[in-house]
XYZ file of C-alpha atoms in Angstrom:
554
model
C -19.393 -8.239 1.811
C -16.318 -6.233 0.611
C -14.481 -3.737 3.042
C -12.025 -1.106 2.323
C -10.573 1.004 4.646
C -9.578 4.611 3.762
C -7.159 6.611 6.018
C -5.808 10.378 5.254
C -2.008 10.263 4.873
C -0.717 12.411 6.971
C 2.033 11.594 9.181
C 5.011 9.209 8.518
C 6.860 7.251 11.505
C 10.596 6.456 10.784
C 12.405 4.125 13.516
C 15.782 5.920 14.130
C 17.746 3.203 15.065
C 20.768 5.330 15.923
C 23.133 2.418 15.902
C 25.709 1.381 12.856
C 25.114 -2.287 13.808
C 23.045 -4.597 15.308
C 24.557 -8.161 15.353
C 28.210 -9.091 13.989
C 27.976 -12.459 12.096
C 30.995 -14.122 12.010
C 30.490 -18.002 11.606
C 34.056 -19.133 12.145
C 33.534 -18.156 15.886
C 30.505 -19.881 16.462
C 29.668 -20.630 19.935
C 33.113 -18.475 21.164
C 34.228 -14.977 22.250
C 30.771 -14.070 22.737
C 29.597 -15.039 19.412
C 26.505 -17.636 19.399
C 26.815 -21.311 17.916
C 25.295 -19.987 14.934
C 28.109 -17.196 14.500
C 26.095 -14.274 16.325
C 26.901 -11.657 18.286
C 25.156 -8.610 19.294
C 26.744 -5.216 19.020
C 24.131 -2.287 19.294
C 23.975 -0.321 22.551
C 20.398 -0.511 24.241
C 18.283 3.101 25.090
C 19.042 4.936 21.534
C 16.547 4.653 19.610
C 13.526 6.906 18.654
C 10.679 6.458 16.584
C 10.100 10.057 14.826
C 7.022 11.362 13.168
C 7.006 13.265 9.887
C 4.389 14.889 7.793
C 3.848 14.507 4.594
C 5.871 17.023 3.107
C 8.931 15.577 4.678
C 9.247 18.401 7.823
C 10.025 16.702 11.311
C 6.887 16.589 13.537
C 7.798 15.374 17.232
C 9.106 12.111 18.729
C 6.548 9.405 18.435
C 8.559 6.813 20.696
C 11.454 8.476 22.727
C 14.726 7.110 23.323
C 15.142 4.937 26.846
C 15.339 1.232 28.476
C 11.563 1.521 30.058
C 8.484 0.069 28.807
C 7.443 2.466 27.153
C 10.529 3.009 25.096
C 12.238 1.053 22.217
C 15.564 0.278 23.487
C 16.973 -1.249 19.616
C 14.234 0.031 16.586
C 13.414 -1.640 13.765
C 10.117 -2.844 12.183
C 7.007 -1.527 12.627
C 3.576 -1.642 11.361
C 0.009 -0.079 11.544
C -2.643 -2.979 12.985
C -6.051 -3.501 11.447
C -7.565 -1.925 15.132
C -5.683 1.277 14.303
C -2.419 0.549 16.396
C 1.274 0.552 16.020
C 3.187 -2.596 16.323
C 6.948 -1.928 16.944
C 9.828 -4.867 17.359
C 11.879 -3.747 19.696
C 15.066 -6.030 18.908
C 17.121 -5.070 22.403
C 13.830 -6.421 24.582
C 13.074 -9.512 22.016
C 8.984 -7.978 22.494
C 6.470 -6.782 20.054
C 5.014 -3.407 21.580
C 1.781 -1.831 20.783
C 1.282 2.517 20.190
C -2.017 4.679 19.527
C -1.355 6.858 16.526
C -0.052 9.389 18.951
C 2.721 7.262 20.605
C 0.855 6.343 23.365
C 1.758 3.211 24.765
C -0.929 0.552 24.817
C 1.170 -2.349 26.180
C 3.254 -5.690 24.648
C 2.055 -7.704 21.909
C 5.000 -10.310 22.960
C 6.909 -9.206 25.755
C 10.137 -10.951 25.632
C 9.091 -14.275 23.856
C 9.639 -13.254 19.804
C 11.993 -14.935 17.901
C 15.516 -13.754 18.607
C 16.381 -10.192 17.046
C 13.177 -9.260 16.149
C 13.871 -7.608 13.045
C 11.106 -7.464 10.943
C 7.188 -7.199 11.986
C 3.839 -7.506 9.563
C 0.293 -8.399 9.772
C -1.534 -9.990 7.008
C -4.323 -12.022 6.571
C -5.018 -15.519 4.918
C -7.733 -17.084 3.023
C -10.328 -16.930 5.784
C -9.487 -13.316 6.670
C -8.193 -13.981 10.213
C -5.157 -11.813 10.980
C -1.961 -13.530 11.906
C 1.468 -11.256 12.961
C 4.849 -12.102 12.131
C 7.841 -11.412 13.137
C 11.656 -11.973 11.756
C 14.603 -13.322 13.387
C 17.654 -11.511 12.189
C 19.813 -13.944 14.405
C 19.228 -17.386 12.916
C 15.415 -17.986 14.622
C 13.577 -18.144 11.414
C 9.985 -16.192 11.203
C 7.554 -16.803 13.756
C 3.566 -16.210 13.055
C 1.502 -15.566 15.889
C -2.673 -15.151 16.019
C -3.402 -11.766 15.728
C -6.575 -11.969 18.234
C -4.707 -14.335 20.990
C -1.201 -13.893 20.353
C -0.604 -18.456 20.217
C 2.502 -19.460 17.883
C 0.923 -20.650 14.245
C 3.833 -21.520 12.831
C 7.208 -21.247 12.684
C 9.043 -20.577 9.133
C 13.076 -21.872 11.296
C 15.167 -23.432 7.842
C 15.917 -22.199 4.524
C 13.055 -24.392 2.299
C 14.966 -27.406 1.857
C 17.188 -27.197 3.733
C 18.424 -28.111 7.681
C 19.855 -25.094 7.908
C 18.632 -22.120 10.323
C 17.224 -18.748 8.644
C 18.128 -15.868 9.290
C 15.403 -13.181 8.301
C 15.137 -9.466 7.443
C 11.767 -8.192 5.793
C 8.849 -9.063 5.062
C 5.958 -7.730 2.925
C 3.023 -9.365 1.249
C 1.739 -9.440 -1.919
C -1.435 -8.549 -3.766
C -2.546 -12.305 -2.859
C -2.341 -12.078 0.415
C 1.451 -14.249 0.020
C 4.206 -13.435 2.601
C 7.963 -12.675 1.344
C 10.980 -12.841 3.423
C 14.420 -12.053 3.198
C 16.975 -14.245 4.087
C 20.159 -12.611 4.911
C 23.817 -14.043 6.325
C 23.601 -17.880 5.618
C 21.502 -17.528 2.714
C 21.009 -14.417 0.308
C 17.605 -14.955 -1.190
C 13.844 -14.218 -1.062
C 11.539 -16.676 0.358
C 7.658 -17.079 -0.559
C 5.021 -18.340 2.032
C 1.520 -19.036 1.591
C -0.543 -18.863 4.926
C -2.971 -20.977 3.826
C -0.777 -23.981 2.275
C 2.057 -23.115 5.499
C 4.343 -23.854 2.370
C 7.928 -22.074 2.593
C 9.278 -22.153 -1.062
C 12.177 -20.061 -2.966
C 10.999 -17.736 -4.912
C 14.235 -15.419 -5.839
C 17.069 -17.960 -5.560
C 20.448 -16.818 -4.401
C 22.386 -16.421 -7.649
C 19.874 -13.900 -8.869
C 19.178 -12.223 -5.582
C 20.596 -8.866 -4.189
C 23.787 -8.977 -1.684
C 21.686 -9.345 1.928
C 18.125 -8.356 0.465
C 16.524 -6.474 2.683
C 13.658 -4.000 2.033
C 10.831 -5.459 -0.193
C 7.631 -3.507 -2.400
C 5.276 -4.802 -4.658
C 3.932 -2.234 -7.469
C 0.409 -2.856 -8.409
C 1.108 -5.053 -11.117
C 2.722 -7.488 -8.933
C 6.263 -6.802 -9.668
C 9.240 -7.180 -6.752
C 11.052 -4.366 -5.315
C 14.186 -5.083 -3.306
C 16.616 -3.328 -1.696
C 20.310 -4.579 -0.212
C 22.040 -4.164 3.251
C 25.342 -4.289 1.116
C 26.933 -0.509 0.805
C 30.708 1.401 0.890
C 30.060 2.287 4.802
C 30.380 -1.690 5.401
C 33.248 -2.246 2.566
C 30.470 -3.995 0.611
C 29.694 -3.416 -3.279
C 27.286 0.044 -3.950
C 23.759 0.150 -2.531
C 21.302 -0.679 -5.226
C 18.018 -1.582 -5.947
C 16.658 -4.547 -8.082
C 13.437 -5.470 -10.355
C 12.393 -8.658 -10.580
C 9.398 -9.686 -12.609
C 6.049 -11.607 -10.649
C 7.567 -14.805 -11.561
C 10.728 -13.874 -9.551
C 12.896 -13.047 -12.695
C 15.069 -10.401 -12.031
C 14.725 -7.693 -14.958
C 18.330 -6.381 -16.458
C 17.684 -3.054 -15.341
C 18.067 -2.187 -11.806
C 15.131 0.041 -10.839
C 17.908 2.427 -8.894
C 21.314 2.076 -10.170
C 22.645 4.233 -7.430
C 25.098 5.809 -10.049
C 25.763 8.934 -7.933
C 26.302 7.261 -5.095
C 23.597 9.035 -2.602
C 22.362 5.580 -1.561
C 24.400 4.143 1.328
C 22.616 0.657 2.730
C 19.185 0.818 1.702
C 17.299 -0.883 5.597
C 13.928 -0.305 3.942
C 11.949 0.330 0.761
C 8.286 1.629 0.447
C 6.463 2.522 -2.705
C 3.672 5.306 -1.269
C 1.571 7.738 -3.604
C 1.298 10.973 -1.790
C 0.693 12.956 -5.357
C -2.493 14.542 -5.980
C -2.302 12.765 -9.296
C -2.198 9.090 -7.328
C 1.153 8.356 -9.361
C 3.894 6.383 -6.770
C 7.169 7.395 -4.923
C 9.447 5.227 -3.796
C 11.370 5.736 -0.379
C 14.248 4.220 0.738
C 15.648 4.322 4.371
C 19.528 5.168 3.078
C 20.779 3.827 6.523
C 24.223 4.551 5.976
C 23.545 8.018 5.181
C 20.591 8.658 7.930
C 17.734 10.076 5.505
C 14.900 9.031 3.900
C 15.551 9.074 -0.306
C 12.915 9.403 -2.697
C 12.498 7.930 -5.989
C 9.690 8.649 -8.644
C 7.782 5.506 -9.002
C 7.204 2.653 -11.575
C 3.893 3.903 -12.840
C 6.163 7.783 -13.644
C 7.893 8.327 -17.186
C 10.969 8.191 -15.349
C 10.878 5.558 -13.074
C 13.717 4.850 -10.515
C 14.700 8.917 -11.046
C 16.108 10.168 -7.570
C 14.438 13.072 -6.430
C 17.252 13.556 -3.707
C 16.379 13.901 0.039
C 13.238 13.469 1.145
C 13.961 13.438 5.365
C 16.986 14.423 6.468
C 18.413 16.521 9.725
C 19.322 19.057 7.494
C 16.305 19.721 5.832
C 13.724 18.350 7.740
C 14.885 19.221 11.432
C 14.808 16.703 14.520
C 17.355 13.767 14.405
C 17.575 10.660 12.195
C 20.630 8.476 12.924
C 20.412 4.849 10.948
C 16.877 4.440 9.932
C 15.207 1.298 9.628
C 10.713 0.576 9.545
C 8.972 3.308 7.423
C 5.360 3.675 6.936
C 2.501 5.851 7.217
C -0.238 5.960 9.901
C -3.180 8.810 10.092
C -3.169 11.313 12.948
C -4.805 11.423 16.330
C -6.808 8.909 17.143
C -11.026 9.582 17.702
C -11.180 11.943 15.645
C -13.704 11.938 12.938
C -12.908 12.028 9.596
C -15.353 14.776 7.097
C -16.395 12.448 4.668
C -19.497 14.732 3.438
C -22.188 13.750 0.772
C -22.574 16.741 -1.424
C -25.515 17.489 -4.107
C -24.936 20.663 -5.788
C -27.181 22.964 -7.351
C -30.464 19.976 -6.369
C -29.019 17.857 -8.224
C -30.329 14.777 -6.754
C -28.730 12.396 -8.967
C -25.428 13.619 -8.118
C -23.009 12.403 -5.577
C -19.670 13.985 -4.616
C -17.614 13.746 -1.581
C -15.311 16.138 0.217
C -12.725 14.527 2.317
C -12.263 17.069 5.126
C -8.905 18.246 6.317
C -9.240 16.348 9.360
C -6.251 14.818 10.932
C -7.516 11.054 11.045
C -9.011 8.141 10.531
C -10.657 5.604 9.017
C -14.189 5.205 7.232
C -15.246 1.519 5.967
C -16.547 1.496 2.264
C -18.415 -1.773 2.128
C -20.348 -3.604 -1.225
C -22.856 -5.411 0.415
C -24.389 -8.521 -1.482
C -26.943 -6.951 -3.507
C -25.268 -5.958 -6.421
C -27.516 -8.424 -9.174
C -25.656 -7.077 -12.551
C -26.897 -8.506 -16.045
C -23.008 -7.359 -16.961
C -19.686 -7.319 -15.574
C -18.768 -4.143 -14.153
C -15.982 -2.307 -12.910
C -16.808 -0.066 -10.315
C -14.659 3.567 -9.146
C -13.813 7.152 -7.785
C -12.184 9.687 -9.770
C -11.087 13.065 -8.111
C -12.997 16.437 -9.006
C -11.883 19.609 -9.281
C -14.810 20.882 -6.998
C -18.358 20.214 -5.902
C -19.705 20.680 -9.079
C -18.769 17.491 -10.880
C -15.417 19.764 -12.887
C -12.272 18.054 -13.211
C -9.023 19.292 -15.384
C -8.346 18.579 -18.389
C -5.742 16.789 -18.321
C -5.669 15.900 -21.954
C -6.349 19.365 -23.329
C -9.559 18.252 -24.806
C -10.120 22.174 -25.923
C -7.369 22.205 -28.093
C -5.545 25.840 -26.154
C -2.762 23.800 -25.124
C -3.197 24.010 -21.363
C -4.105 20.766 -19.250
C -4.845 22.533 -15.818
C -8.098 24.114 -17.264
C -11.186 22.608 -15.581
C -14.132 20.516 -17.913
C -17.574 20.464 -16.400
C -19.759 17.440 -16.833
C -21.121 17.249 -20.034
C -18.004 18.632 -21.875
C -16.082 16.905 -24.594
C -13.623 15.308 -23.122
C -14.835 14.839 -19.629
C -14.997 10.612 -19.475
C -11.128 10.408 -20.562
C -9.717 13.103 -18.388
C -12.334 12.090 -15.569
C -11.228 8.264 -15.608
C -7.521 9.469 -16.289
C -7.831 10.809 -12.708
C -9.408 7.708 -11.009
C -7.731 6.697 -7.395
C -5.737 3.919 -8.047
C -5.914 1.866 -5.129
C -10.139 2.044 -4.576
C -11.249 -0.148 -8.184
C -13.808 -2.977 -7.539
C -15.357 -5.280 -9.808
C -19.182 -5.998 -9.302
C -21.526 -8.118 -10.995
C -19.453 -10.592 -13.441
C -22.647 -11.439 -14.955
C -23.929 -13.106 -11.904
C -20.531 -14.807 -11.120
C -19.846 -13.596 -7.040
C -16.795 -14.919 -7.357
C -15.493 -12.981 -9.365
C -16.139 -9.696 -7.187
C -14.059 -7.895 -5.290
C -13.315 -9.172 -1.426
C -11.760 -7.429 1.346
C -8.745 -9.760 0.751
C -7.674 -7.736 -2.393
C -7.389 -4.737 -0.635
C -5.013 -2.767 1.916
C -5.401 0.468 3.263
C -6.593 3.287 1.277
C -4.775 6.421 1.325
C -6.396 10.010 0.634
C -5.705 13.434 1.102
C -7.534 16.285 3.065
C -9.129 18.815 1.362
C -10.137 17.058 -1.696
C -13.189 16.181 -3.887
C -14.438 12.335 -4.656
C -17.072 11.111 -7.075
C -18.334 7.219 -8.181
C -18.007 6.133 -11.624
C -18.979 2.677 -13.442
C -17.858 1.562 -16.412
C -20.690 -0.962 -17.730
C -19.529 -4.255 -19.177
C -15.788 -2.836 -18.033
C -15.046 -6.631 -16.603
C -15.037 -8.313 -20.074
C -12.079 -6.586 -21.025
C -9.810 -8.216 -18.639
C -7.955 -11.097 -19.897
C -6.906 -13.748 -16.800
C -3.882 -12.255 -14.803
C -4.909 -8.565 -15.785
C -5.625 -5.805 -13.070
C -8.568 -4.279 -12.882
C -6.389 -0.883 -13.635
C -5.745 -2.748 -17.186
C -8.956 -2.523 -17.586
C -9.304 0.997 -17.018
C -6.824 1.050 -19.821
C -8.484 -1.206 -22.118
C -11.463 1.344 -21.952
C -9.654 4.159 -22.360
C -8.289 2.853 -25.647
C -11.216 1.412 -27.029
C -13.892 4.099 -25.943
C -11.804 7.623 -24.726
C -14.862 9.533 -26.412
C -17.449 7.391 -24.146
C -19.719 7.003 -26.946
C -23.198 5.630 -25.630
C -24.412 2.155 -26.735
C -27.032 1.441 -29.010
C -29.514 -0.795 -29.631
C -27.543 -2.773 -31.287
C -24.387 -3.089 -29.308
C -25.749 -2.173 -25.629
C -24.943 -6.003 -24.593
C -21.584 -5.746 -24.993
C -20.926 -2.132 -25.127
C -18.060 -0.807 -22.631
C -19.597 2.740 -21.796
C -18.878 4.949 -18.527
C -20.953 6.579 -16.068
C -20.834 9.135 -13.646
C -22.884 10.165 -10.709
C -23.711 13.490 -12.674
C -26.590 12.696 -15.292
C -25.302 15.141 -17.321
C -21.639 13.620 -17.737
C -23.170 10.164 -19.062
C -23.750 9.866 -22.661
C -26.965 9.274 -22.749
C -27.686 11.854 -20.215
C -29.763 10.602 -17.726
C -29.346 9.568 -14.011
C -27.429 6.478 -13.439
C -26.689 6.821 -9.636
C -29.417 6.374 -6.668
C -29.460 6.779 -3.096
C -31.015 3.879 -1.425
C -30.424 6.261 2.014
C -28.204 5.541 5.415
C -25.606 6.288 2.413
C -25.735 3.118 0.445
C -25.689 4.069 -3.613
C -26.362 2.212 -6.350
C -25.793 2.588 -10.135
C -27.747 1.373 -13.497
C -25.822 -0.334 -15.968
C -28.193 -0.419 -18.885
C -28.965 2.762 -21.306
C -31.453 5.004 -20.399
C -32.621 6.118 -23.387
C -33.136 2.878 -25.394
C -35.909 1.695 -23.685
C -33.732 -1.411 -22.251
C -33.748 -0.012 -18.462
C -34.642 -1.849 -15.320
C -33.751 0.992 -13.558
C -33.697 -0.856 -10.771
C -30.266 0.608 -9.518
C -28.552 -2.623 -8.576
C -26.115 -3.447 -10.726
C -23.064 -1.482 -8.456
C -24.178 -1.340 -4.798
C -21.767 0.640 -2.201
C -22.043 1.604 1.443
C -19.953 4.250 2.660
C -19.924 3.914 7.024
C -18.612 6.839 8.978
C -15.974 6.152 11.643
């Protein structure tokens, strides 16, 4: 069974760390004048910190976390994350404890109350090849990566040398990759990226030191795999300019920096995120600029300009509240219970149709599930594109009219309406179903993280029969997209002849599918399915089972 979780985007958590440093590393006065035997010594003052909310558009929203040495507080901020039951997990590096949050900043206890590695730094959950959820957690102070079980909290493993080496790590971030592979950041003894597979346990280098950035720290994967990483080097600690590097999925690093921080506006770059907020699903990319207290935006790879800064994105000055040093970025939904309008529309008795209207709800989650009984004679690729409205319209965003506009709208049935309609598919919500009777070969939960929407906005399924044979092994199923797009951008219906091997789309409107008839049926307690043959060619099972999906409420 294949899960996806969706979540409105609404609010954005920012640890304020409010402290220039955290630990002075000075290895010639190991184990003296305060300084550990491996060279450390702490230097931020406990009670400062804050974990601040945002919204979307970048305005300040309240304190999440507030400043203080009690419980309930973060006395030193730095990573956090959003936990698969809907919490916040926050290091708090002055306590050495992992504590837990609602999504309103309640506080729902420790995760690890005093026992994490030293200098909890960095903290992620991920899962491995069995989908159980383990937590980890960085040392910045020499105590390697520790990865605890999610459900009990018992030590897994610990990650404590540089791979082949005696010597102790010292970690920053983490972040995992479309595979479900961890990536660390090793910072002071070493300067490179490490690679760890939770299945295998194997620690390996995967961006070696000569290529890697100055103390890496902040790391992002875009969706076709490549490495995003930021450096803790900058002019506010005498260090060379703040920028930050590309490297390919193999770990090459590209000769272009993806920010070249020519203008200096980048001072020490804590954290990087790649989030797509747009209506369009294109990515931004966000940078804590911890030197200069804000949050920095960059237009993402998948823009014409990628790496463009777009200036300020959170600051005091334009955003109000306070921001002093930030470090852990991401985005959660809003309050937690309440229920998020995920409504089934069918306009104008349509019954064939299916559309859904995300409400503008402040929360949560809904599970989208494929349950096992997709049976597909071909390999199909399975979607949602965004409408314009109930009615099935969406714009035209390749001015298939010819007036030279591409915000008109094009109803189903128009010329034009499969290209502009999968031009506009969400990004992050593609499954593949069917592969000919391969399961393996179907989309798991694995593949997937959370799946970000808007309020306020219109959702309809699409298939794209025999869409799987046009990936090639290592190819996304967004190249596939592509592939169709190139090959078929008129969605011409399939013959006789060809309807074996045909690539043709279809839509939950009847009258969008080029061979106009129904293709999408309700099997009821909202589970869909859609028919991959041709209607019209007297080839149909109609049997509806060649795309099965479940949408659960929250």
């Amino acid at each position: 069974m294949t899960g996806l979780n969706f979540l409105l985007r609404d609010s954005l958590l920012v640890a304020s760390v409010n402290n220039f440093a955290i630990v002075d590393y000075q290895p010639d006065k190991a184990g003296t004048d305060g300084y550990s035997d491996l060279g450390f010594k702490k230097v931020y003052t406990p009670g400062l910190s804050t974990i601040n909310r945002y919204n979307v558009d970048g305005s300040f929203d309240s304190i999440f976390v507030s400043a203080g040495l009690g419980d309930a507080n973060i006395t030193v901020a730095s990573g956090l994350t959003l936990g698969p039951d809907g919490l916040v997990y926050i290091n708090d590096q002055g306590a050495n404890s992992v504590k837990k949050y609602d999504v309103i900043g309640n506080f729902q206890g420790y995760f690890l109350n005093g026992t994490t590695p030293d200098t909890p730094e960095e903290v992620v959950i991920g899962q491995d090849g069995t989908n159980d959820y383990s937590l980890y957690v960085s040392s910045l102070t020499g105590d390697g990566v520790k990865r605890y079980d999610f459900e009990t909290g018992t030590l897994l493993d610990h990650i404590a040398f540089i791979p082949g080496t005696s010597t102790p790590l010292s970690a920053a971030l983490m972040e995992f990759d479309r595979d479900g592979n961890l990536y660390i950041g090793g910072v002071f003894s070493t300067n490179q990226v490490i690679k760890y597979n939770p299945d295998t346990k194997l620690a390996e280098t995967f961006i070696a030191s000569d290529i890697a950035q100055l103390i890496p720290s902040g790391i992002a994967f875009d969706k076709v795999g490549n490495l995003y990483n930021g450096t803790f080097s900058g002019p506010t600690f005498g260090l060379p300019p703040t920028t930050i590097a590309q490297y390919s999925a193999t770990g090459q690093r590209l000769d272009v920096n993806f920010v070249d921080n020519s203008s200096n506006e980048l001072d020490i770059s804590s954290r990087v995120r790649l989030f797509d907020l747009n209506d369009d699903g294109s990515t931004e990319f966000y940078v804590s600029n911890f030197g200069g207290s804000s949050i920095m935006k960059y237009l993402g790879p998948d823009t014409n300009t990628p790496g463009a800064s777009e200036g300020a994105y959170i600051a005091d000055s334009i955003s109000g509240g306070s921001l002093s040093n930030p470090g852990g970025l991401i985005s959660i939904p809003g309050e937690a219970g309440t229920k998020i309008n995920f409504t089934p529309v069918q306009p104008d008795g349509n019954l064939g149709s299916l559309t859904y209207k995300i409400g503008n709800t402040s929360t949560v989650s809904l599970d989208q599930q494929v349950p096992n009984l997709t049976n597909a004679l071909f390999d199909n690729l399975i979607g949602f594109y965004r409408l314009a409205n109930a009615h099935g319209a969406v714009i035209d965003i390749n001015d298939a009219n010819g007036n030279g506009s591409i915000e008109d709208l094009l109803n189903p049935g128009d010329i034009g309406y499969a290209s502009s309609a999968l031009g506009q598919y969400k990004t992050d919500v593609l499954l593949r179903l069917g592969a000919e009777g391969d399961t393996n070969k179907n989309t798991s939960v694995s593949q997937f993280g959370d799946v970000l929407i808007n309020g306020g906005e219109y959702y309809a399924p699409f298939v794209i029969a025999n869409g799987g044979n046009l990936l090639e092994p290592g190819d996304t199923l967004a190249e596939g997209i592509a592939k169709f797009l190139d090959i078929n951008s008129q969605n011409t219906a399939a013959t006789v002849d060809n309807f074996w091997n045909h690539e043709v789309a279809y839509f939950s409107f009847g009258v969008a599918n080029p061979d106009g008839v129904e293709h999408l049926r309700s099997y009821g307690n909202n589970v869909f399915g859609f028919e991959d043959l041709p209607g019209n060619l007297g080839v149909s099972d109609f049997d509806f089972n060649d795309a099965v999906f479940q949408i659960i409420f929250a």
